[in-house]
Short mmCIF file of C-alpha atoms in Angstrom, two decimals:
data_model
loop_
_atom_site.label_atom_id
_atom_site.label_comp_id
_atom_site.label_asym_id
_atom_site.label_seq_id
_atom_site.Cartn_x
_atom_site.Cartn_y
_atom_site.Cartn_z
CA UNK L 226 8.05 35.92 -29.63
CA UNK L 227 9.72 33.19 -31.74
CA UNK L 228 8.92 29.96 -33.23
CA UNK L 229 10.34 27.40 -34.83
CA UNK L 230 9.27 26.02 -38.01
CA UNK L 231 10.31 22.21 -38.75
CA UNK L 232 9.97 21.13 -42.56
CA UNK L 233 11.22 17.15 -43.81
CA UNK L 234 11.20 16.31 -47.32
CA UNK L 235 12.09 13.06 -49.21
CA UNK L 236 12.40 12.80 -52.85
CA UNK L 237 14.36 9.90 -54.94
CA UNK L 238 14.84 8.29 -51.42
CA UNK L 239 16.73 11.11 -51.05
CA UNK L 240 15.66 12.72 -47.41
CA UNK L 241 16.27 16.86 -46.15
CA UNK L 242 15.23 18.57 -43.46
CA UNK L 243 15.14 22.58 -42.49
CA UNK L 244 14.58 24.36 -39.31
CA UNK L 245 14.29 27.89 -39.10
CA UNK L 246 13.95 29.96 -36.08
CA UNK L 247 11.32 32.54 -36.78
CA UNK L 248 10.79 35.67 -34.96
CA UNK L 249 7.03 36.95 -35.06
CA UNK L 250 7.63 41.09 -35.40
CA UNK L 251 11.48 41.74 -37.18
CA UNK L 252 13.21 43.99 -38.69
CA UNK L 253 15.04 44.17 -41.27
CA UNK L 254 18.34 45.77 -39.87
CA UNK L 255 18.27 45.56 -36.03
CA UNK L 256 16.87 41.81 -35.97
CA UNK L 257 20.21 40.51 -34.07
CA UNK L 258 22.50 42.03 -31.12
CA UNK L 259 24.98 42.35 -33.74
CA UNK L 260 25.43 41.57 -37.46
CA UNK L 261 28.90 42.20 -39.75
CA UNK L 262 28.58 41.45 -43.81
CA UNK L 263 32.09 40.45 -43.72
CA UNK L 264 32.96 38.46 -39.90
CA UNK L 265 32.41 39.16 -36.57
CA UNK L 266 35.40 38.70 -33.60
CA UNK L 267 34.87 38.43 -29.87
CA UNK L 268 37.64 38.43 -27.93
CA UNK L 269 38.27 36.77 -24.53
CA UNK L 270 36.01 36.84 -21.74
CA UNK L 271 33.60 39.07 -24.09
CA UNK L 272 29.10 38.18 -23.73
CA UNK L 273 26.07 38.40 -25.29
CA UNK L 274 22.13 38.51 -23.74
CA UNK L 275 19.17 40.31 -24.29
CA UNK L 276 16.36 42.71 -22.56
CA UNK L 277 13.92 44.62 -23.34
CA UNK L 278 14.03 48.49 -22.77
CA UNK L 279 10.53 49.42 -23.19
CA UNK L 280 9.90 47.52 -19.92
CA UNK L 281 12.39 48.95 -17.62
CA UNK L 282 16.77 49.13 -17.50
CA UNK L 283 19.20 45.87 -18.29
CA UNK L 284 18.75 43.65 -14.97
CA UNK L 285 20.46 40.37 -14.58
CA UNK L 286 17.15 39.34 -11.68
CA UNK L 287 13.59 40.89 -13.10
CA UNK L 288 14.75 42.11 -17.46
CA UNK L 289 17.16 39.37 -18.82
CA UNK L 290 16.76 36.82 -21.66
CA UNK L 291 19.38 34.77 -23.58
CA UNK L 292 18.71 36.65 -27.49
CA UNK L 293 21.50 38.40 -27.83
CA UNK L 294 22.41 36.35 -31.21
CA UNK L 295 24.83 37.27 -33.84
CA UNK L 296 24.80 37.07 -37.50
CA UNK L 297 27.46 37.38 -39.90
CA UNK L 298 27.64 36.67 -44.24
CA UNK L 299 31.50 35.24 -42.77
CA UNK L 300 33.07 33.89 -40.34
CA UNK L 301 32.07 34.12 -36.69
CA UNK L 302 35.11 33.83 -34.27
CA UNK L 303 34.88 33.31 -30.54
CA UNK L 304 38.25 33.35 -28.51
CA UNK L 305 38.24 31.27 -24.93
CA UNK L 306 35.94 32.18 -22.24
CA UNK L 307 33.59 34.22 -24.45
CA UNK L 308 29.70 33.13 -24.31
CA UNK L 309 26.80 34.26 -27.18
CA UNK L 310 23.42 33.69 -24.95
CA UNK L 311 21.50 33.44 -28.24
CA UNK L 312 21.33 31.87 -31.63
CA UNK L 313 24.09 32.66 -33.91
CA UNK L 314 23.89 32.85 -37.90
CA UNK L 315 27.08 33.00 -39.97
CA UNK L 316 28.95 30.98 -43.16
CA UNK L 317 31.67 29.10 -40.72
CA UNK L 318 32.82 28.75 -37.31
CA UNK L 319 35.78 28.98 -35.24
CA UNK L 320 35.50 28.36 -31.28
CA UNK L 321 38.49 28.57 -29.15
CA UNK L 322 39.38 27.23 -25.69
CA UNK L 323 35.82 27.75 -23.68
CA UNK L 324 33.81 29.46 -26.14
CA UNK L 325 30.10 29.06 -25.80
CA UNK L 326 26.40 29.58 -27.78
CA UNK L 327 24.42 28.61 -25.85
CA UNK L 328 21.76 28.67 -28.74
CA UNK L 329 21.50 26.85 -32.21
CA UNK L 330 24.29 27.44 -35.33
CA UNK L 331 22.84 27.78 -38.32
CA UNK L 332 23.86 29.09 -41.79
CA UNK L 333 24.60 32.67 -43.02
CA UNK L 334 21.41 35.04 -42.69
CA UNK L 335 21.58 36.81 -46.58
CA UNK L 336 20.63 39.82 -44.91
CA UNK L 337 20.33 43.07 -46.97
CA UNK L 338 21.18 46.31 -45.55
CA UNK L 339 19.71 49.29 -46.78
CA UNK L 340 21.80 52.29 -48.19
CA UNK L 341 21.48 55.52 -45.84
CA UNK L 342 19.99 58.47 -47.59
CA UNK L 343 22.46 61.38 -46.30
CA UNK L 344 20.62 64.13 -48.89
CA UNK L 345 17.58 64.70 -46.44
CA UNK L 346 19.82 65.20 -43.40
CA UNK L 347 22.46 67.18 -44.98
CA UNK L 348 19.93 69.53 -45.74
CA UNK L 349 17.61 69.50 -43.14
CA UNK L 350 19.10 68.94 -39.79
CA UNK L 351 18.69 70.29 -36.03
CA UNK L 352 22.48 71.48 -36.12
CA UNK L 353 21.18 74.90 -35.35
CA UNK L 354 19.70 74.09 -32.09
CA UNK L 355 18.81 71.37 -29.73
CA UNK L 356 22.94 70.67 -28.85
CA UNK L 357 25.74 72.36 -27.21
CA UNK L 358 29.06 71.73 -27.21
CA UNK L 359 32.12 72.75 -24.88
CA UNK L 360 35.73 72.79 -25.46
CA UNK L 361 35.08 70.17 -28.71
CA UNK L 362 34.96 72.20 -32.17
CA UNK L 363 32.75 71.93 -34.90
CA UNK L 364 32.76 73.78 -37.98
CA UNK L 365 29.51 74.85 -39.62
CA UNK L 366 31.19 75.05 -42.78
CA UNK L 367 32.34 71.71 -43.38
CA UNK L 368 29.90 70.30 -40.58
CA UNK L 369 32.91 68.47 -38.90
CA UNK L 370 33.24 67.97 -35.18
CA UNK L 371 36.72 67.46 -33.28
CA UNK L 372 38.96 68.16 -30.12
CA UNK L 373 37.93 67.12 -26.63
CA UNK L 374 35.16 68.06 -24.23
CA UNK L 375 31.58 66.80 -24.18
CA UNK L 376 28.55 67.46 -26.38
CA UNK L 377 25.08 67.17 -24.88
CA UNK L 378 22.32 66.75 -27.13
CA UNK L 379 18.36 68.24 -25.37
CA UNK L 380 16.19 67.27 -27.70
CA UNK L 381 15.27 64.79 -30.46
CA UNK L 382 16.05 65.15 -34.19
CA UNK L 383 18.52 65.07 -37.10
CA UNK L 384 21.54 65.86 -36.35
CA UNK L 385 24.37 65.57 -39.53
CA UNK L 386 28.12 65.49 -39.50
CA UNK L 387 31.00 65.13 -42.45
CA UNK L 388 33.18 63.60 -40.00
CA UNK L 389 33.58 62.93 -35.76
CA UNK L 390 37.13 62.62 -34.26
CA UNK L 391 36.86 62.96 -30.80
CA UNK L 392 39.68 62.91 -28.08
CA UNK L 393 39.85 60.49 -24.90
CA UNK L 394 38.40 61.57 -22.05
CA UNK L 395 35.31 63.37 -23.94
CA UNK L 396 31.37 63.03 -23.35
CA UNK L 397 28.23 62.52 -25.52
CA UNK L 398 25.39 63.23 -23.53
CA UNK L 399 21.74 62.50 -23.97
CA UNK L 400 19.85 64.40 -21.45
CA UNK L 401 16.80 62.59 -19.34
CA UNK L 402 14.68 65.40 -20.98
CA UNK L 403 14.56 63.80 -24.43
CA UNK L 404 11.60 61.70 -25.23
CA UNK L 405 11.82 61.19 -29.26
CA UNK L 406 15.14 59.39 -30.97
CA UNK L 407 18.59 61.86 -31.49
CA UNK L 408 19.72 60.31 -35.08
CA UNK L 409 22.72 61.20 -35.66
CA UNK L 410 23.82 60.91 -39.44
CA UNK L 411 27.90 60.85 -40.29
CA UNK L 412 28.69 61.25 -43.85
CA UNK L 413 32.39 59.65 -43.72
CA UNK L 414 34.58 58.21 -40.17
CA UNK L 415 33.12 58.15 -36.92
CA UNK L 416 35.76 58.03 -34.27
CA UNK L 417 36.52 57.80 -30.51
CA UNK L 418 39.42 57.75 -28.33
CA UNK L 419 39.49 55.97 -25.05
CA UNK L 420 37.51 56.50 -21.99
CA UNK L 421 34.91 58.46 -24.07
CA UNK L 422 31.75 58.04 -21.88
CA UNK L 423 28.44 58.17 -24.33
CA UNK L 424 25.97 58.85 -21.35
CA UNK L 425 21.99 58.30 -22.93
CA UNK L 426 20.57 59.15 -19.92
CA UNK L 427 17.30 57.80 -20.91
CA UNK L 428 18.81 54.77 -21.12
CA UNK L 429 16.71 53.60 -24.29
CA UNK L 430 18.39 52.26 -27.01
CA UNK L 431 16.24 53.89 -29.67
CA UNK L 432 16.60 57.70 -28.20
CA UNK L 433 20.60 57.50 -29.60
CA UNK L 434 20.89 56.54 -33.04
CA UNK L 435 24.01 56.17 -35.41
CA UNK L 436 23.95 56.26 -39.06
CA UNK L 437 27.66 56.18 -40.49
CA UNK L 438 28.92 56.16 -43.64
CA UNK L 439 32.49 55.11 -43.06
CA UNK L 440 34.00 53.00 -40.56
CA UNK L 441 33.15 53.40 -36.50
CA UNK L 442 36.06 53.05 -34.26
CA UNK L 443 34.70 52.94 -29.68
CA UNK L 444 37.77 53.03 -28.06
CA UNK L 445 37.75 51.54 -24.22
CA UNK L 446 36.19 52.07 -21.30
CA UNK L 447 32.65 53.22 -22.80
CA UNK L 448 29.10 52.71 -21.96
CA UNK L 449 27.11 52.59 -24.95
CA UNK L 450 22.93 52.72 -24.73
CA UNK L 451 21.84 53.40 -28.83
CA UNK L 452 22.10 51.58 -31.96
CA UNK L 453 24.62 51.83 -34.67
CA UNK L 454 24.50 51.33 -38.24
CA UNK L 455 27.72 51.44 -41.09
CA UNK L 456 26.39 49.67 -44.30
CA UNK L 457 29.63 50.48 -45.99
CA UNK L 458 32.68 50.13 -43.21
CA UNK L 459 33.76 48.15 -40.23
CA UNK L 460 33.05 48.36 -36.41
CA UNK L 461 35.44 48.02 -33.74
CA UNK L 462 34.87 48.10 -30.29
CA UNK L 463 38.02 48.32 -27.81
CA UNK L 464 38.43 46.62 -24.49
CA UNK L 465 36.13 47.35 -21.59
CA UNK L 466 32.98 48.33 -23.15
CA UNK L 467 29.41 47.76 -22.50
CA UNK L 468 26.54 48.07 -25.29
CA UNK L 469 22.43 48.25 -24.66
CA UNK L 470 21.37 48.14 -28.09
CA UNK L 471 22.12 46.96 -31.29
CA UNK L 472 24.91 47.16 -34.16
CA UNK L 473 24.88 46.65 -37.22
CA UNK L 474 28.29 46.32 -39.81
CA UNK L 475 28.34 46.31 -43.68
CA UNK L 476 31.86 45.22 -42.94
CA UNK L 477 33.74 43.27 -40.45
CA UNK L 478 32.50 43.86 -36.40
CA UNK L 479 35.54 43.55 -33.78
CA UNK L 480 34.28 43.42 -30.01
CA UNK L 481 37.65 43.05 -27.81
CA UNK L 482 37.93 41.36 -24.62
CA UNK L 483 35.76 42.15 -21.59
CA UNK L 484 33.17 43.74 -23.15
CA UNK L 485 29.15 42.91 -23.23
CA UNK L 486 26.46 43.55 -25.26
CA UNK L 487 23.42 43.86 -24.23
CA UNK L 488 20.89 44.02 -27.01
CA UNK L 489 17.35 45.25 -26.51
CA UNK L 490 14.48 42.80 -28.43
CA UNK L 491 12.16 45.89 -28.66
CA UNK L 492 14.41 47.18 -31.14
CA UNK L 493 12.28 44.90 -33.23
CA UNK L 494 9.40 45.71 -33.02
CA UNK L 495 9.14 49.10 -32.24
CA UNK L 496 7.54 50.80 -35.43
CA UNK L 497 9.69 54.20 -34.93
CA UNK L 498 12.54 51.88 -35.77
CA UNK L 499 10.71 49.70 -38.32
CA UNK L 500 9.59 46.99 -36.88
CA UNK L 501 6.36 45.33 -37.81
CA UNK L 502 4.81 42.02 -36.70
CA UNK L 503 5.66 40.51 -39.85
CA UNK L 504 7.08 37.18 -39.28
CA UNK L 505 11.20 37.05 -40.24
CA UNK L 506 13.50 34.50 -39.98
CA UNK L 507 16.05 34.93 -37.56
CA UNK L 508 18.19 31.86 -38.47
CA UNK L 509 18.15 28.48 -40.27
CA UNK L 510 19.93 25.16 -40.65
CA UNK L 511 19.53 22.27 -42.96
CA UNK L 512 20.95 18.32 -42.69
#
């Protein structure tokens, strides 16, 4: 589903050539595995590939391909033994020890992220129904949820928080039974402890959907199947944790060591999550 486009120019003896990869059907926020505004930082022994969900589950024999590229408006930074199977977009570059892409380096992507409208969910929201919670705590007055325990979510919709602080050792459950997207807006911080276990048991990307105002913190030992979006705040991702999806930063993305992400192509071009078969450039370089 991608070309690439080849252009030379001379003028004035003076001689330029361009090459941008081109993906036919993109979208304008979930285009890459993972993009940051500000940088992006893999730790040791950390990876990046791609599948595609609306085939089947992440398998390394019969649903594996090598786009799981990054993008960043900064500085991309790859400690030793860490390997992008993908293309990678960013301003500069800094490889250490062993670190691998596999793909092509070009030159910072310019993309534009679009503000989240919180007015429509604040207002009208499944918060009434379709979840249950036990031993966590939410308040219906200032829509904030805290504490420990495990929320399930049993059918699609809006869901809308002022705030998540969850304890280690908690759940976020998706059950099997849900066949649209659970969107879950969060006006301000989004926040996990460690070993908090965000089971999508549809295990499709698009059914679990984050849109965060603030800053997201994933503490260790998670499996994550959904996308997640912060236009305004950073992304950090602690040791030990797997992602099928996408993310997407307005700030600065930290992935720590021995974690993968897995990101799912059909992100793009899945009109429920605004794809389109228009043709969008995925990354460029010039000499």
């Amino acid at each position: 589903g991608t070309v690439y486009l080849l252009s030379t120019g001379t003028s004035n003896g003076l001689s330029r050539k361009t090459r941008a990869l081109v993906s036919i059907g993109g979208n304008t926020v979930y285009r890459y595995a993972a993009y940051a505004r500000s940088s992006i930082g893999m730790s040791s022994n950390a990876s990046t590939d791609s599948y595609n969900a609306s085939i089947g589950a992440y398998n390394t024999s019969t649903n594996l391909s090598s786009n799981g590229s990054l993008g960043t408006e900064g500085r991309l930074t790859l400690d030793s033994n860490t390997v992008v199977h993908g293309n990678t977009s960013a301003a500069s570059y800094t490889l250490n020890g062993s670190a691998q892409i596999t793909g092509t380096q070009g030159g910072a992507p310019n993309l534009s992220l679009p503000t989240i409208d919180f007015s429509g969910p604040q207002t009208s929201n499944n918060n009434g129904t379709g979840w249950t919670i036990s031993g966590l705590s939410y308040n219906s007055s200032t829509k904030a949820l805290t504490g420990r325990g495990t929320i399930t979510f049993t059918q699609g919709g809006t869901y809308y928080f002022s705030s998540v602080n969850v304890d280690s050792n908690s759940n976020l459950v998706v059950s099997s039974s849900v066949t649209s997207p659970v969107k879950i807006y969060v006006l301000n911080n989004y926040t996990t402890s460690s070993n908090f276990a965000m089971n999508n048991q549809t295990q499709k990307p698009k059914n679990l959907q984050f849109m965060v105002g603030g800053t997201m913190v994933v503490d260790s030992n998670s499996t994550f199947y959904g996308t997640m979006y912060a236009p305004n705040g950073n992304i950090t991702f602690s040791s030990n944790t797997v992602i099928y999806g996408s993310v997407v930063s307005g700030g600065a993305l930290s992935i720590d060591s021995n974690q993968a992400l897995h990101y799912d192509v059909s992100l793009a071009t899945d009109p429920s999550m605004g794809g389109s078969s228009t043709p969008t450039v995925v990354m460029w370089e010039r000499e």
